[in-house]
XYZ file of C-alpha atoms in Angstrom:
395
model
C 0.109 0.003 -0.017
C 1.161 3.603 -0.440
C -0.045 7.167 0.094
C -1.817 8.645 -2.957
C 0.006 11.649 -4.744
C -0.666 15.129 -3.132
C -3.316 17.358 -4.677
C -0.810 19.805 -6.324
C -3.416 22.446 -7.355
C -4.323 22.968 -3.705
C -0.979 22.235 -1.890
C -0.747 25.725 -0.317
C -4.273 25.468 1.110
C -3.520 21.904 2.069
C -0.499 22.917 4.183
C -2.343 25.816 5.730
C -5.265 23.582 7.014
C -3.387 20.420 7.640
C -3.603 19.387 11.378
C -0.162 18.854 13.018
C -0.826 15.036 13.543
C -1.284 14.335 9.877
C 1.513 14.141 7.249
C 1.652 14.102 3.506
C -1.338 11.780 3.362
C -3.368 14.795 4.026
C -4.886 16.323 0.838
C -6.988 19.247 2.191
C -10.626 19.683 1.376
C -11.342 17.669 -1.828
C -14.466 15.938 -2.880
C -15.171 12.195 -2.554
C -15.194 11.840 -6.220
C -11.702 13.486 -6.598
C -10.317 11.218 -3.876
C -11.631 8.286 -5.770
C -9.882 9.569 -8.922
C -6.688 9.987 -7.198
C -6.819 6.413 -5.598
C -8.138 4.664 -8.700
C -6.149 1.658 -9.814
C -3.775 1.795 -6.796
C -4.922 -1.131 -4.568
C -3.977 -0.354 -0.998
C -3.405 3.334 -1.416
C -4.915 5.857 0.895
C -5.220 9.490 1.750
C -6.935 11.706 4.274
C -9.275 14.538 3.170
C -11.195 17.164 4.917
C -14.915 16.833 4.495
C -16.670 19.394 2.297
C -20.058 18.757 3.911
C -18.618 19.016 7.457
C -15.504 21.361 7.537
C -13.148 20.431 10.426
C -13.880 16.629 10.122
C -11.722 14.337 8.353
C -12.132 11.167 6.275
C -9.712 8.426 5.478
C -10.208 7.175 2.006
C -8.703 3.679 1.317
C -8.544 1.767 -1.824
C -9.445 -1.880 -1.351
C -11.201 -4.561 -3.607
C -11.239 -2.191 -6.526
C -13.325 0.292 -4.736
C -12.586 3.433 -2.461
C -13.741 2.937 1.147
C -14.453 6.037 3.272
C -14.148 6.168 6.980
C -14.693 8.915 9.375
C -11.308 9.470 10.987
C -10.886 10.744 14.709
C -7.967 11.890 16.755
C -7.764 12.092 20.661
C -4.055 11.662 21.113
C -4.213 8.510 18.886
C -5.856 7.793 15.693
C -9.045 5.715 15.274
C -12.116 4.935 13.206
C -13.555 2.377 15.604
C -12.378 0.735 18.968
C -8.793 0.207 18.337
C -6.475 3.231 18.825
C -3.140 3.699 16.724
C -0.082 5.832 17.278
C 0.087 6.622 13.488
C -2.358 6.590 10.486
C 0.148 4.296 8.961
C -0.430 1.543 11.720
C -4.191 2.169 11.320
C -4.165 1.452 7.634
C -1.831 -1.548 8.022
C -4.356 -3.021 10.496
C -7.271 -2.071 8.377
C -5.904 -3.764 5.203
C -5.096 -6.934 7.146
C -8.628 -7.009 8.660
C -10.271 -6.279 5.336
C -8.143 -9.016 3.651
C -9.062 -11.628 6.223
C -12.658 -10.658 6.256
C -12.906 -10.778 2.502
C -10.773 -13.853 1.883
C -11.671 -15.951 4.840
C -15.083 -14.833 5.966
C -16.741 -18.183 5.431
C -13.896 -19.962 7.307
C -13.990 -17.576 10.260
C -17.783 -17.906 10.506
C -17.290 -21.600 10.563
C -14.530 -21.524 12.993
C -16.379 -19.479 15.596
C -19.799 -21.388 15.281
C -18.302 -24.884 14.981
C -15.141 -25.026 17.098
C -12.410 -27.229 16.005
C -10.522 -27.539 19.303
C -12.377 -30.751 20.166
C -10.553 -32.425 17.130
C -7.155 -30.946 17.932
C -6.699 -32.224 21.425
C -7.512 -28.766 23.063
C -9.862 -30.092 25.650
C -7.222 -30.864 28.119
C -5.690 -27.429 27.585
C -8.963 -25.649 28.089
C -9.599 -27.665 31.300
C -6.855 -25.643 32.979
C -6.849 -22.370 31.118
C -10.319 -20.823 30.499
C -11.440 -17.382 29.723
C -14.370 -16.358 31.978
C -17.695 -14.831 31.173
C -19.040 -12.277 33.450
C -20.738 -14.298 36.110
C -22.509 -13.627 39.464
C -20.247 -12.063 42.021
C -17.182 -12.215 39.794
C -15.091 -9.474 38.266
C -14.488 -9.898 34.529
C -10.944 -11.090 34.023
C -11.057 -10.863 30.224
C -9.231 -8.021 28.791
C -8.637 -6.855 25.174
C -4.836 -7.367 24.784
C -2.173 -6.228 22.311
C 0.234 -9.152 21.592
C 3.832 -8.513 20.532
C 4.955 -10.802 17.847
C 2.949 -13.694 16.239
C 0.146 -15.273 18.383
C -2.184 -18.152 17.971
C -5.739 -18.416 19.435
C -5.651 -21.209 22.034
C -9.242 -22.082 21.478
C -9.344 -22.488 17.647
C -5.608 -22.675 16.967
C -5.817 -20.146 14.309
C -3.601 -17.037 13.933
C -4.486 -13.839 15.682
C -4.362 -11.118 13.041
C -3.691 -7.351 13.445
C -1.086 -4.998 14.962
C -2.959 -4.173 18.159
C -5.899 -5.538 20.209
C -5.782 -8.805 18.313
C -7.480 -10.719 20.877
C -8.216 -11.032 24.706
C -6.241 -12.497 27.482
C -7.510 -13.796 30.792
C -5.784 -11.960 33.620
C -6.345 -15.071 35.912
C -5.030 -17.861 34.035
C -3.397 -16.245 30.899
C -5.375 -17.849 28.057
C -5.071 -16.061 24.890
C -7.912 -16.190 22.374
C -9.758 -14.276 19.518
C -12.399 -11.894 20.875
C -15.174 -14.029 19.173
C -13.676 -17.244 20.467
C -13.732 -15.989 24.048
C -17.524 -16.023 23.985
C -17.483 -19.713 23.186
C -14.847 -20.910 25.808
C -16.387 -22.705 28.786
C -16.340 -20.605 32.180
C -14.611 -21.190 35.371
C -10.769 -21.427 34.901
C -8.205 -22.188 37.437
C -6.318 -18.851 38.046
C -2.492 -19.022 37.809
C -1.004 -18.028 41.218
C 1.923 -16.475 39.372
C -0.543 -13.810 38.006
C -1.944 -12.913 41.378
C 0.132 -9.904 42.341
C -1.582 -9.079 45.744
C -3.826 -10.449 48.357
C -5.820 -7.233 49.363
C -8.085 -5.774 46.719
C -8.079 -9.063 44.731
C -11.269 -10.706 43.689
C -12.431 -13.248 46.290
C -13.166 -16.050 44.040
C -9.914 -15.625 41.951
C -7.822 -15.514 45.180
C -9.373 -18.809 46.716
C -9.047 -20.572 43.409
C -5.438 -19.604 42.878
C -4.510 -20.770 46.433
C -6.804 -23.776 46.200
C -8.639 -22.927 49.348
C -12.285 -22.484 50.436
C -11.631 -18.999 52.001
C -9.017 -16.312 51.863
C -6.027 -17.035 54.009
C -6.400 -13.330 55.463
C -9.757 -14.401 56.851
C -8.419 -17.534 58.409
C -5.248 -16.098 59.732
C -6.772 -12.922 61.312
C -9.599 -14.773 62.951
C -7.282 -17.430 64.323
C -5.121 -14.655 65.903
C -8.103 -12.783 67.381
C -9.476 -15.943 68.841
C -6.250 -16.810 70.281
C -5.668 -13.643 72.203
C -8.418 -10.958 71.639
C -11.867 -12.270 72.306
C -12.010 -10.457 75.697
C -10.616 -7.160 74.259
C -12.913 -4.324 75.102
C -14.656 -2.874 71.958
C -13.308 -5.680 69.654
C -13.813 -4.640 66.003
C -15.265 -1.384 67.165
C -12.005 0.135 68.522
C -9.615 1.005 65.754
C -5.852 0.200 65.860
C -3.306 2.583 64.384
C -3.715 3.015 60.625
C -0.064 2.927 60.041
C 0.131 -0.439 61.554
C -2.852 -1.906 59.886
C -1.280 -0.643 56.575
C 1.884 -2.677 57.577
C -0.210 -5.821 57.973
C -1.811 -5.272 54.515
C 1.615 -4.937 52.896
C 2.748 -8.006 54.895
C -0.064 -10.092 53.438
C 0.564 -8.778 49.925
C 4.265 -9.488 50.174
C 4.426 -12.689 52.105
C 1.000 -14.238 51.882
C 0.376 -16.983 54.305
C 3.786 -16.484 55.748
C 2.959 -12.947 56.939
C 3.694 -12.541 60.765
C 0.758 -11.220 62.549
C 1.564 -12.632 65.851
C 1.648 -10.780 69.141
C 5.379 -10.344 68.800
C 4.887 -8.262 65.598
C 1.641 -6.549 66.599
C 0.749 -6.711 70.357
C -2.408 -4.615 69.857
C -5.229 -7.081 68.655
C -7.032 -4.158 67.339
C -4.577 -3.898 64.459
C -5.291 -7.435 63.362
C -9.080 -6.642 63.746
C -8.619 -3.611 61.709
C -6.719 -5.490 58.971
C -9.541 -8.019 58.634
C -12.111 -5.213 58.183
C -9.827 -3.491 55.667
C -9.470 -6.622 53.721
C -13.288 -7.181 53.580
C -13.922 -3.454 52.798
C -11.280 -3.378 49.955
C -12.832 -6.323 48.082
C -13.572 -5.330 44.359
C -16.991 -7.155 44.972
C -18.237 -7.185 48.496
C -18.807 -10.466 50.436
C -22.486 -9.809 49.899
C -22.261 -9.254 46.171
C -23.535 -6.039 44.288
C -26.261 -7.953 42.449
C -27.643 -9.422 45.656
C -27.472 -6.223 47.614
C -31.060 -5.174 47.075
C -32.475 -8.624 47.765
C -30.852 -8.531 51.330
C -32.054 -4.984 51.836
C -35.546 -5.834 50.969
C -35.319 -8.956 53.113
C -34.498 -6.798 56.065
C -37.652 -4.704 55.529
C -39.995 -7.670 55.817
C -41.929 -7.319 59.071
C -42.592 -10.977 59.828
C -39.506 -12.333 61.533
C -39.819 -15.802 60.131
C -40.357 -14.558 56.439
C -37.472 -12.198 56.862
C -35.076 -15.051 57.926
C -36.237 -17.160 55.044
C -35.626 -14.300 52.567
C -32.160 -13.829 53.887
C -31.451 -17.526 53.703
C -32.579 -17.519 50.057
C -30.129 -14.721 49.456
C -27.307 -16.591 51.031
C -27.874 -19.638 48.853
C -27.354 -17.460 45.702
C -23.911 -16.143 46.757
C -20.879 -17.530 44.924
C -19.290 -20.421 46.816
C -16.210 -18.415 48.039
C -18.475 -15.482 49.248
C -20.781 -18.005 51.062
C -18.051 -19.811 52.819
C -16.171 -16.669 53.758
C -19.455 -15.143 55.301
C -20.286 -18.377 56.949
C -16.934 -18.616 58.656
C -16.993 -15.079 59.707
C -20.492 -15.169 61.153
C -19.551 -18.269 63.207
C -16.617 -16.263 64.594
C -18.737 -13.205 65.386
C -21.265 -15.463 67.057
C -18.301 -16.684 69.286
C -17.412 -12.974 69.944
C -20.770 -12.381 71.285
C -20.335 -15.078 73.820
C -17.596 -12.728 75.471
C -19.976 -9.816 75.563
C -19.539 -9.160 79.392
C -15.896 -8.545 78.577
C -15.672 -7.075 75.157
C -19.178 -5.335 75.254
C -19.766 -6.444 71.642
C -23.256 -7.912 71.088
C -24.820 -9.021 67.599
C -26.319 -5.378 67.098
C -22.975 -3.642 67.853
C -21.143 -6.062 65.399
C -23.829 -5.473 62.837
C -23.202 -1.738 63.075
C -19.561 -2.330 62.420
C -19.760 -5.053 59.703
C -22.970 -3.969 57.797
C -21.322 -1.366 55.606
C -18.181 -3.605 55.288
C -19.918 -6.597 54.092
C -22.627 -4.818 52.022
C -22.163 -1.964 49.599
C -24.751 -0.663 47.068
C -23.798 -1.201 43.435
C -23.864 2.612 42.874
C -21.682 4.438 45.311
C -24.226 6.739 46.415
C -23.863 8.420 49.730
C -27.582 8.880 50.254
C -28.416 5.183 49.400
C -25.723 4.078 51.936
C -27.164 6.549 54.533
C -30.752 5.313 53.937
C -29.745 1.520 54.028
C -27.509 1.529 57.054
C -30.345 0.415 59.414
C -31.100 -2.698 57.024
C -27.450 -3.364 56.527
C -26.858 -3.455 60.324
C -29.995 -5.680 60.788
C -28.887 -8.150 58.069
C -25.557 -8.808 59.773
C -27.150 -8.816 63.213
C -29.657 -11.519 62.095
C -26.932 -13.522 60.412
C -24.930 -13.502 63.633
C -27.826 -14.298 66.007
C -29.245 -17.089 63.765
C -25.905 -18.369 62.196
C -26.663 -21.982 63.026
C -30.007 -21.871 61.281
C -29.069 -19.627 58.262
C -25.816 -21.518 57.394
């Protein structure tokens, strides 16, 4: 492909009106017909012209398949005509020609490839058992991301080449599977995350973390609760009294750096409120709360039911809809908080007090609206209070 020859008759005007981010491919304000004339017979040639109908807007004219194709061209620091962004018009045209060629010459094959997957005949089933791109599912962040691959890459679903210069496909941030965008819709869900890709413990998706470590609950929850039950159950104001924020941050860094080898013993942190604060911080910083966004309103509505028996039944129904890692984490935490209440005469923390502390930590509205949070605080507290009081029945 090449740039069409400049429009000599209007070169002065062309230079005056040429945006600084275009080069010699810019031909100024010329008609669609004249652009077609300039590009005629030169397959792969292109130029940029300013629109006569809408001055100030620009069009990419590209010769392909013995016709001139016109695309509205945009620039926001990068060049684009659709989703993909490019550093230069040259890169954009390169990618466009590759895409057009593939779509034209292999459309039938691509359609067949994405509707009738061939991996079953190529021995890919075993590979996909361990490396799978997820769909967006209840209580789960979406780990698929459009990705730019450097160098040649082949789709791990259909085994075909991934064409283009940038954004050629998607990569699973959990397990590293690389596939075409179309193929990602067809890959079975529920992969096994690769532990090497999990960079931290705090702020990591709950399901991703437990799958990567092959546990039922996050080690943070287990280790903090174990330490608190060892030496802090009689501590006055447990979970209500805050530890020093700097020390809580130290605990967070220790878990992110050392994982289950993090030292949170009395030798490292004598104040048990630091460990309690770290547990609350972990739960509060989850990208999807323990009680997931899509079940939030169900629990809030359950708390508003006047009949006590029906209210508990509605909460129980909501619990059964939680993803396994969320359910198990909540079950373990509520059993622990129930034990905390048995020391109420020492720590002054009953189920209602703990509900006040943990309500906003375990439940957050999907839209971060201060007014909604304020209006729902009573229900948030009641949901947690009831889960503690009726832990043996609800779980």
